[in-house]
Coordinates of C-alpha atoms and ligand atoms in Angstrom, one line a residue:
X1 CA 102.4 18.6 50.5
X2 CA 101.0 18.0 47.4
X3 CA 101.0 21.2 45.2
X4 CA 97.2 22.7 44.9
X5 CA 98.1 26.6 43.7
X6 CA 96.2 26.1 40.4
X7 CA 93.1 24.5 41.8
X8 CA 93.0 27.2 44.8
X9 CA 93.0 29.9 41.8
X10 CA 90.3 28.2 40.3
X11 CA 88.7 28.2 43.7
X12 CA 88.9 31.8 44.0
X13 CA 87.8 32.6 40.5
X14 CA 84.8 29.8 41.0
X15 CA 83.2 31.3 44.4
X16 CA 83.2 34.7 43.0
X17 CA 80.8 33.6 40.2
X18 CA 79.1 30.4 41.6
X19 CA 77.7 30.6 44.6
X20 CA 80.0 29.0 47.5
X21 CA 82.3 27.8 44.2
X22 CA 80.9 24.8 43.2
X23 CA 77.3 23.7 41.7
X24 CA 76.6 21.2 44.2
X25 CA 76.4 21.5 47.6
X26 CA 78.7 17.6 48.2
X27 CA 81.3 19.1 46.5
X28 CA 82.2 21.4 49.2
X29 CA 84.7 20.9 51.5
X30 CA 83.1 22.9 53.9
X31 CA 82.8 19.9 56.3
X32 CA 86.4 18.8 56.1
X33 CA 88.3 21.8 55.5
X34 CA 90.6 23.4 52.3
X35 CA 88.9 23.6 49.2
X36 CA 88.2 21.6 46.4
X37 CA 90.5 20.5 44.0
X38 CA 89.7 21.2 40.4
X39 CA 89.5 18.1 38.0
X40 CA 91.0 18.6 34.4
X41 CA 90.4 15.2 33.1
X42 CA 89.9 11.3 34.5
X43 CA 90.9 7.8 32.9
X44 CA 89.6 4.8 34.9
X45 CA 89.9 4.3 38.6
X46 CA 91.9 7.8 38.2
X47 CA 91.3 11.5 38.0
X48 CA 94.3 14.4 37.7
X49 CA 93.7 17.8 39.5
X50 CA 94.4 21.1 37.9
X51 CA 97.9 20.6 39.6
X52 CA 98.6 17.5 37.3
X53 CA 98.4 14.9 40.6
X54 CA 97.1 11.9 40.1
X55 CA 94.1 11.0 42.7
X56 CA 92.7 7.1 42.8
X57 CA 88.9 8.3 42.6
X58 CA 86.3 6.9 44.8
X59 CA 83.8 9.6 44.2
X60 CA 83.1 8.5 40.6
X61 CA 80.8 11.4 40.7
X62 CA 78.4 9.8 43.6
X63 CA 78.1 6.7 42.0
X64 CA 77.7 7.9 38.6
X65 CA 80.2 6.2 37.0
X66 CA 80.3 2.2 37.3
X67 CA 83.3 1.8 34.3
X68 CA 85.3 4.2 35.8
X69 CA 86.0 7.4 33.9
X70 CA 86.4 8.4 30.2
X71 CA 85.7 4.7 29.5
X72 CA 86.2 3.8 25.6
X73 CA 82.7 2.4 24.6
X74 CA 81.3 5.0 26.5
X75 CA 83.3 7.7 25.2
X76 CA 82.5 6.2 21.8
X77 CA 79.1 6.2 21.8
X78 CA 78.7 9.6 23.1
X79 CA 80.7 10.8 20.3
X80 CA 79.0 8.9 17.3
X81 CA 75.7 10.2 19.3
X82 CA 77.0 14.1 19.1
X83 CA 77.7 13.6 15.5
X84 CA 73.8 12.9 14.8
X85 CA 72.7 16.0 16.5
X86 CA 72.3 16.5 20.5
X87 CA 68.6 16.8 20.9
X88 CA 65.7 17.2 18.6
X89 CA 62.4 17.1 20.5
X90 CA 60.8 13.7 18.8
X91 CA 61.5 10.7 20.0
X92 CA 64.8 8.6 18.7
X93 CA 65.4 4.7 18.8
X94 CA 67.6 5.5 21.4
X95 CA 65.6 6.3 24.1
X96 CA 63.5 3.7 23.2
X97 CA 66.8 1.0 23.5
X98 CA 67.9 2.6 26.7
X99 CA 63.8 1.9 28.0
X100 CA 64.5 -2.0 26.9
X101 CA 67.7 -2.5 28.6
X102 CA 66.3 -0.8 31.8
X103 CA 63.1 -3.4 31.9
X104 CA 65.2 -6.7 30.5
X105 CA 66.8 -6.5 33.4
X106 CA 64.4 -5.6 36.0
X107 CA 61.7 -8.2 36.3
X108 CA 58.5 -6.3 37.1
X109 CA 59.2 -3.0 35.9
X110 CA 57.3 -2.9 33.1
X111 CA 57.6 0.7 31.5
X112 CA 60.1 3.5 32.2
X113 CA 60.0 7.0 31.7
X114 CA 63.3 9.0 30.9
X115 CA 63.9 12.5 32.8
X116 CA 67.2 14.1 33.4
X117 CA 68.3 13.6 36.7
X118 CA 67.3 11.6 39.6
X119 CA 65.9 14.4 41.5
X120 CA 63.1 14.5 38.6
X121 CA 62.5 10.7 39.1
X122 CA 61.8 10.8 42.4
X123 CA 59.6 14.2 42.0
X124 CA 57.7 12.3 39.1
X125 CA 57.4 9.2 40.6
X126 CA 55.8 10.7 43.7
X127 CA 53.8 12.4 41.5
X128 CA 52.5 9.1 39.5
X129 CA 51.5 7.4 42.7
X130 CA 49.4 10.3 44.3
X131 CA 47.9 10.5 41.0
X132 CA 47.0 7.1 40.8
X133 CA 46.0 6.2 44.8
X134 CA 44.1 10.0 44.7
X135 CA 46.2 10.0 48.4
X136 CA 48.1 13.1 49.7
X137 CA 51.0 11.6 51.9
X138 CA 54.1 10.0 51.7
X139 CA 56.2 8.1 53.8
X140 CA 59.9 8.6 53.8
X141 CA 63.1 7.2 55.9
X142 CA 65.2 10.4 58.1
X143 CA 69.4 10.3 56.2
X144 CA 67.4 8.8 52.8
X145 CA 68.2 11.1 50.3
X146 CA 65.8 11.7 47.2
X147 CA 67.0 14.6 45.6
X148 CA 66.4 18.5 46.3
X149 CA 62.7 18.8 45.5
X150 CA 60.6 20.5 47.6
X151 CA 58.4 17.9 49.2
X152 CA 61.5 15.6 49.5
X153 CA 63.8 17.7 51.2
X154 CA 62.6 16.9 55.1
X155 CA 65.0 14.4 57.2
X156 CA 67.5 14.4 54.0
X157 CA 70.6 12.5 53.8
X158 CA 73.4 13.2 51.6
X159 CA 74.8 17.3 51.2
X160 CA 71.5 18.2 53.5
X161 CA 72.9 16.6 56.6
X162 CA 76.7 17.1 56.1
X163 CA 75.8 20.6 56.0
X164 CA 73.8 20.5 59.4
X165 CA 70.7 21.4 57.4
X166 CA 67.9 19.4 59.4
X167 CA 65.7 20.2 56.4
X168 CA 66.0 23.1 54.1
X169 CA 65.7 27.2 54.2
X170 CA 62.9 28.2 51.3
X171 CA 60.8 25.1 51.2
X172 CA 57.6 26.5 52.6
X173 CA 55.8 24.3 55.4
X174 CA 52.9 23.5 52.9
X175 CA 55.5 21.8 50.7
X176 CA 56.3 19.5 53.3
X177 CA 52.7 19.3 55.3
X178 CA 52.4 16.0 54.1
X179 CA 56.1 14.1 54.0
X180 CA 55.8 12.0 57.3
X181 CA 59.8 11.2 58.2
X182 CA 60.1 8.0 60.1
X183 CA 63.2 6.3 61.1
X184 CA 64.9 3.9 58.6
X185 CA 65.2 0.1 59.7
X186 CA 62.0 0.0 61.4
X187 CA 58.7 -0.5 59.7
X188 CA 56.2 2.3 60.1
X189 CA 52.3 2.0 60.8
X190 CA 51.1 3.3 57.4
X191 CA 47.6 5.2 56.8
X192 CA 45.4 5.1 54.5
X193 CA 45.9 8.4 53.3
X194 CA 49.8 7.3 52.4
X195 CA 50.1 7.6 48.8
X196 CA 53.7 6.2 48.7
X197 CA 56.1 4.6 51.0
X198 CA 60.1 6.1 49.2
X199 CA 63.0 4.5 50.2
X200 CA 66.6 3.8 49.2
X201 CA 66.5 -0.4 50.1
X202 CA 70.2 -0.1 50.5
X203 CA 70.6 3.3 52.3
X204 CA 73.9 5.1 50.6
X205 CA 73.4 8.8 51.9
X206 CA 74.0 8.2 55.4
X207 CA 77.0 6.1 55.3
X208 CA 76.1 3.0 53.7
X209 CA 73.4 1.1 55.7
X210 CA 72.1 -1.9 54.7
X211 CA 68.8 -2.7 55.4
X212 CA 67.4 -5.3 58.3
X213 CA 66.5 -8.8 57.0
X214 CA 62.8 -7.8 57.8
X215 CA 62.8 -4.2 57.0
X216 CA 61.9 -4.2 53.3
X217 CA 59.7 -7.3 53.3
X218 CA 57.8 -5.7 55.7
X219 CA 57.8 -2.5 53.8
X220 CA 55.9 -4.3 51.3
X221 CA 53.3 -5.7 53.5
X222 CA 52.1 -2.6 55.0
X223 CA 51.9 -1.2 51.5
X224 CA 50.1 -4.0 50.5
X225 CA 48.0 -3.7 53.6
X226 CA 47.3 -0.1 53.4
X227 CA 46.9 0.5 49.8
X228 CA 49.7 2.3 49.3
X229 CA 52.3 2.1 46.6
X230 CA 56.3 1.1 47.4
X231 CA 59.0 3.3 45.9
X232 CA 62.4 2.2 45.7
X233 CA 64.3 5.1 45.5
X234 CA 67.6 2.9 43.0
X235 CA 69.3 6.1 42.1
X236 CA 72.5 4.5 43.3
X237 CA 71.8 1.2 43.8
X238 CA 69.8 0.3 40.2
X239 CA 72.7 -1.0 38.2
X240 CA 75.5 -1.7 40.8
X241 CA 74.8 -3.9 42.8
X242 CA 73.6 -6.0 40.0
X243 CA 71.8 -6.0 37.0
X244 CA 68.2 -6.0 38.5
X245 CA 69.7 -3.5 41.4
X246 CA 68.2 -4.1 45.0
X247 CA 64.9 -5.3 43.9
X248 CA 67.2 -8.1 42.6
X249 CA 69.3 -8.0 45.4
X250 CA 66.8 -8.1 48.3
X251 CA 64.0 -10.3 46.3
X252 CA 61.0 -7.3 47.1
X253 CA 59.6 -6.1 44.1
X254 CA 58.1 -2.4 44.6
X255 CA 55.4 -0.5 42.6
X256 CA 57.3 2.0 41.5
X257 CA 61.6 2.5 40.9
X258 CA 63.7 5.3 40.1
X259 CA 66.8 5.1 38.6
X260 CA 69.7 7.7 37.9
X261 CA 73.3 7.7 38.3
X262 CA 74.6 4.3 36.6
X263 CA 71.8 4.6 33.7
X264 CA 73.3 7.6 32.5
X265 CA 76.8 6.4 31.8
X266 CA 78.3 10.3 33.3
X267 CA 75.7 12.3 31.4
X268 CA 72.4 13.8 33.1
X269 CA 69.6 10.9 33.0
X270 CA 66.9 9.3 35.8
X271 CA 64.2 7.2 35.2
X272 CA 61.4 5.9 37.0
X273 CA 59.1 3.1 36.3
X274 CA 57.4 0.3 37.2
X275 CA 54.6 -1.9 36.6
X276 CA 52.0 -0.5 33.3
X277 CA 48.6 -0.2 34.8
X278 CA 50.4 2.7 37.5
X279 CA 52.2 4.2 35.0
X280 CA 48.8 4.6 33.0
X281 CA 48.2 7.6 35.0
X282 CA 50.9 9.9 33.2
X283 CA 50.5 12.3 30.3
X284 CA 49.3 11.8 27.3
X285 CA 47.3 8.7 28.2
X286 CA 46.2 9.9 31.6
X287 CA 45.7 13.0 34.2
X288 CA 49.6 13.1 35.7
X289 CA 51.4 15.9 34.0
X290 CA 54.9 15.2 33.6
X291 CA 57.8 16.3 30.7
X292 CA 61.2 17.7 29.6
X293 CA 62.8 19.1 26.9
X294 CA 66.2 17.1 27.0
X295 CA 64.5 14.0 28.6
X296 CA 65.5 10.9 26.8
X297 CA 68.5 13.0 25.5
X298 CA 70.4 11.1 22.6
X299 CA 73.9 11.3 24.2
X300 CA 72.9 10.5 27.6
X301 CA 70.6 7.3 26.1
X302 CA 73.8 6.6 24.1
X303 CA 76.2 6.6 27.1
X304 CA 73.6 4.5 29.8
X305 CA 73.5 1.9 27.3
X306 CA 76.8 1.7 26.8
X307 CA 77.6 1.2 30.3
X308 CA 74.5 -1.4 30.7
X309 CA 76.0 -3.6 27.8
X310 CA 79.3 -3.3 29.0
X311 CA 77.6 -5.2 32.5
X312 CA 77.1 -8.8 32.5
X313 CA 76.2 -10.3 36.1
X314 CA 79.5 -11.8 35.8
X315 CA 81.0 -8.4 36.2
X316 CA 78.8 -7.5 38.9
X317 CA 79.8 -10.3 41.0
X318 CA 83.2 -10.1 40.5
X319 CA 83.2 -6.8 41.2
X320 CA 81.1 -7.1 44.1
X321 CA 83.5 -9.7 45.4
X322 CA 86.6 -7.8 45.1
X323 CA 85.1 -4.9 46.9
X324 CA 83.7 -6.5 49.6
X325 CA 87.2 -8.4 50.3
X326 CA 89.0 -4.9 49.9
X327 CA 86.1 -3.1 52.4
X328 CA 86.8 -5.7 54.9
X329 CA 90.7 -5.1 54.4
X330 CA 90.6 -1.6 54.3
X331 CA 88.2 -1.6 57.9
X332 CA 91.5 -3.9 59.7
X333 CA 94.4 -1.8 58.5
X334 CA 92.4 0.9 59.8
X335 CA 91.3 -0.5 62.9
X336 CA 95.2 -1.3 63.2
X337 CA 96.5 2.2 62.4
X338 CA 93.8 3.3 65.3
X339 CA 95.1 0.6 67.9
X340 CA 99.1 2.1 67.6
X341 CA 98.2 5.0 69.7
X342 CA 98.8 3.0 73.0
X343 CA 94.8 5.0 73.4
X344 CA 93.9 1.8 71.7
X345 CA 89.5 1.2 71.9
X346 CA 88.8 5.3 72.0
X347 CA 87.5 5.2 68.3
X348 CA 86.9 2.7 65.7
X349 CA 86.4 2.6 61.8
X350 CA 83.8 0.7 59.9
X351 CA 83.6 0.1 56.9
X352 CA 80.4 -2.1 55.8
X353 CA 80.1 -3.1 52.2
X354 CA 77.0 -4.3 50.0
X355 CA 78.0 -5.8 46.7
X356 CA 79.9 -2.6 45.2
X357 CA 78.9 -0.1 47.4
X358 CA 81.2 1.2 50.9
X359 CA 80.8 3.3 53.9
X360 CA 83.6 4.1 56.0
X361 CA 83.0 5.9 59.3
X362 CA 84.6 6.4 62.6
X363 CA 82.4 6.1 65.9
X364 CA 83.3 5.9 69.9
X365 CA 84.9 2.4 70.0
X366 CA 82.3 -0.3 71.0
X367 CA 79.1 1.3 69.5
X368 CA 76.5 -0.5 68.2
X369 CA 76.2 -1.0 64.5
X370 CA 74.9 1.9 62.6
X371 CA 71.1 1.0 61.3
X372 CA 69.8 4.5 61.0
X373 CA 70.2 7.9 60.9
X374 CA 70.9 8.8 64.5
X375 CA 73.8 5.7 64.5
X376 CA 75.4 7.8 61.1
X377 CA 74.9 11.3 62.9
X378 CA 76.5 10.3 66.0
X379 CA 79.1 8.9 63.8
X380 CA 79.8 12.1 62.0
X381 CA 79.2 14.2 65.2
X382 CA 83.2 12.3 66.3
X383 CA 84.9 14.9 63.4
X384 CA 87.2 11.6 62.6
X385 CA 86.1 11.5 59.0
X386 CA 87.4 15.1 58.1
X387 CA 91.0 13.3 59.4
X388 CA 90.7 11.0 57.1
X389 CA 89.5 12.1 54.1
X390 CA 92.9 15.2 54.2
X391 CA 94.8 12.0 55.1
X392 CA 94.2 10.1 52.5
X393 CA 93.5 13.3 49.8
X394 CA 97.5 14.3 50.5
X395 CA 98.4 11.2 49.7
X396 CA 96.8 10.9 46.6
X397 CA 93.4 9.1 47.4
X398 CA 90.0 11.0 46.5
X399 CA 87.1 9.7 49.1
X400 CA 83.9 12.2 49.4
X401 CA 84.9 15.4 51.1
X402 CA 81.7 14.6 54.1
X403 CA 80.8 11.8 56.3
X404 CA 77.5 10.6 55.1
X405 CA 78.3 9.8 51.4
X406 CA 79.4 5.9 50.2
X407 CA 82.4 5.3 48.6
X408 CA 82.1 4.0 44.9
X409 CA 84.7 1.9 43.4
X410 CA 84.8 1.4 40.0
X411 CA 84.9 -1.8 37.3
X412 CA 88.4 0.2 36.8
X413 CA 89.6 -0.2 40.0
X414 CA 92.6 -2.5 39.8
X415 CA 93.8 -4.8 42.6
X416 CA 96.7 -2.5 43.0
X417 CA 94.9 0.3 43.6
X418 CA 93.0 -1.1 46.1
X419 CA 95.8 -2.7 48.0
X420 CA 97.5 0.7 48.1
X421 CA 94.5 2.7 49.4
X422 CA 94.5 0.1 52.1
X423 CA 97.7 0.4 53.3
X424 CA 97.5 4.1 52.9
X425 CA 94.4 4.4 55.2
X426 CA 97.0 2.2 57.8
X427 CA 99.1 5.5 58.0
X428 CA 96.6 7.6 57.7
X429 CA 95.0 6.2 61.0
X430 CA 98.0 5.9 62.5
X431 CA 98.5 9.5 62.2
X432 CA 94.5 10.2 63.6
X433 CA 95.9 7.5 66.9
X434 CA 98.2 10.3 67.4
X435 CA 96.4 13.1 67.5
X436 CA 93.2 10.8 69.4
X437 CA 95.5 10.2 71.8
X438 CA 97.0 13.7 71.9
X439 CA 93.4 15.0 72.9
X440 CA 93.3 12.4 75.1
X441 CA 95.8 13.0 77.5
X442 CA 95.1 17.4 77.2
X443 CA 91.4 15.9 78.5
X444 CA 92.7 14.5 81.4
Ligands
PLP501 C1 71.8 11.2 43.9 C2 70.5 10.7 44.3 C3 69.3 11.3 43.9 C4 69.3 12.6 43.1 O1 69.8 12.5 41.9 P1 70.3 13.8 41.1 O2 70.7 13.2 39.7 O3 71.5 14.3 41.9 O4 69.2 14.7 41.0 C5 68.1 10.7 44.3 N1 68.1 9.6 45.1 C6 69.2 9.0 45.5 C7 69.1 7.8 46.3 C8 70.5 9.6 45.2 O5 71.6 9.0 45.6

């Protein structure tokens, strides 16, 4: 057993001034037992716990990090930024640098504006487009996550399902009157009184889910159609799986984007844009208020663009090669740790990949493929994850403590790390045959 005293201290001293110990509901290990472990410092693929072991990382804080951790140019930008002054309420050639390198590499997002965390771009940019169609509703996907505002926070993904929360406790019914929750995969009939349509077009809060061939040209024909505006919701995806994100990936250019995550290099920045005659609407030019005091913030400008310069599409696609290689690799070993049970075909792991992105879940052996919410809550409902995840943890290998987040390997992840987590996740399942076939037998 790996030696945790120092991070259960921390624990203790945490929950009795934060609630529940920890400042974000994912970090919890409510779903999967114990408690967290306490990160003192990270280097690359790598983080060390308050115990001094060394966890491979693949939480990169959700997706945060692309370079891996404490990465040089990154560290050294932030650092000649901090000696310039931190904030200053005017606006700095940064900001304006970061807002290049985000529309140089997106075609059709013309303009950008810079908040602080990807829960503001979403709010905003659901904002801009009621603003500008003069409509009330919105259209979003049941497991797609868009951040903890109000109106957003029906059929969430992410920390609001692994928690059982079908929608949130203190978001009145008004707030969500007019959020219509469809399924994801399948394209909705869409009103006239839509506003928006918000989506994640790779889906990486349930699991990862890609989406059908047809699912987000379609998208864009009903918008089209009905008047309303298309939100891609590229808080993880903008900047990983390539440098024009899913838009780039998938060929369907929306109205509207928000970004987050990647853009922001480890420090607290979103964005959401898209084309100039929508974003017309917003303060100062037009009626849409919008604002922030540390938006466009000069270490957090300084840090994205680090990260985006650092990113050729060279480095996406080799990276999005070796991940999809080790995804497929790490789905056999543990599809041949499950079959050593002599139970073999009770449950099965998959783990899909798109570009850098990976889910892994366990579902009844022989179940379809997951497409939507319902596949990734049936998946979670088998409890195999939490198996997995203490597994793999005691052995030195950090995934997300719930079932519905992705996995996020870094540019820093070497081969050899990724070989190793493989054949750790073969003992690891062999280990859950076991115990699957333990239960087994006590069930007959
Ligand atoms: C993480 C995430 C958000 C919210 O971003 P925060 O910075 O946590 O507020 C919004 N949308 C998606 C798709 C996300 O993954």
């Amino acid at each position: 057993m790996a030696e945790r005293d120092r991070s259960e201290r921390w624990f203790e001293r945490a929950v009795a001034v934060i609630p529940g110990g920890v400042n974000s509901p994912v970090r919890s290990f409510r779903s999967v037992g114990g408690h967290p472990y306490f990160v003192e410092r990270g280097e690359g693929a790598y983080v060390w716990d308050a115990d001094g072991n060394r966890l491979v990382d693949f939480v990169q804080s959700y997706g945060a990090s692309l370079l891996g951790h404490a990465d040089p140019a990154v560290v050294r930008a932030v650092v000649e930024a901090a000696g310039r002054g931190t904030t200053y309420g005017a606006p700095t050639p940064g900001e304006v640098l970061l807002a290049e390198a985000i529309c140089d590499r997106v075609p059709g997002c013309e303009q950008v504006r810079l908040v602080s965390s990807g829960t503001e771009a979403a709010m905003s940019a659901i904002r801009v487009a009621r603003g500008a169609t003069g409509r009330s509703r919105i259209v979003k996907f049941a497991g797609c996550y868009h951040g903890h505002s109000d109106g957003l926070l029906a059929g969430g993904g992410s920390g609001v399902a692994t928690l059982g929360l079908a929608d949130s406790a203190g978001v009145p019914p008004g707030a969500v009157a007019d959020t219509l929750v469809v399924p994801y995969n399948v394209v909705p009939a869409i009103g006239d009184d839509v506003a928006c349509v918000i989506v994640e077009p790779v889906a990486a809060n349930m699991g990862l889910v890609a989406p059908v061939e047809e699912f987000l040209p379609g998208l864009r024909r009903a918008c089209d159609e009905s008047g309303a505006l298309l939100i891609f919701d590229e808080v993880i995806t903008g900047f990983r799986l390539g440098p024009a994100g899913a838009s780039g990936w998938s060929g369907v250019t929306p109205d509207l984007w928000c970004f987050g995550k990647v853009i922001g290099g480890g420090l607290p920045v979103g964005a959401f844009g898209g084309r100039r005659d929508v974003l017309a609407v917003l303060a100062p030019e037009g009626p849409v208020y919008q604002a922030g005091t540390l938006s466009g913030n000069p270490l957090a400008t300084a840090a994205g663009l680090a990260v985006l310069e650092a990113m050729d599409p060279d480095r996406y696609r080799r990276l999005s090669d070796r991940v999809g290689s080790f995804a497929a690799r790490l789905e056999e070993s543990l599809n041949d740790g499950l079959g050593r049970s002599g139970r073999a075909g009770l449950v099965e792991a998959r783990v899909p990949s798109v570009g850098p992105l990976v889910g892994v879940s366990f579902v009844p052996a022989g179940s379809d493929p997951i497409v939507n919410f319902d596949g990734a809550t049936r998946a979670a409902a088998t409890g195999r994850y939490a198996r997995f995840f203490r597994g793999m943890l005691e052995r030195g290998i950090a995934f997300a403590p719930g079932p519905y987040e992705a996995a996020f390997p870094s540019v820093a992840h070497s081969d050899a790390d990724l070989a190793w987590t493989v054949e750790v996740a073969g003992e690891v399942a062999e280990g859950m045959a076991a115990e699957i076939a333990a239960e087994d037998e006590a069930g007959r």
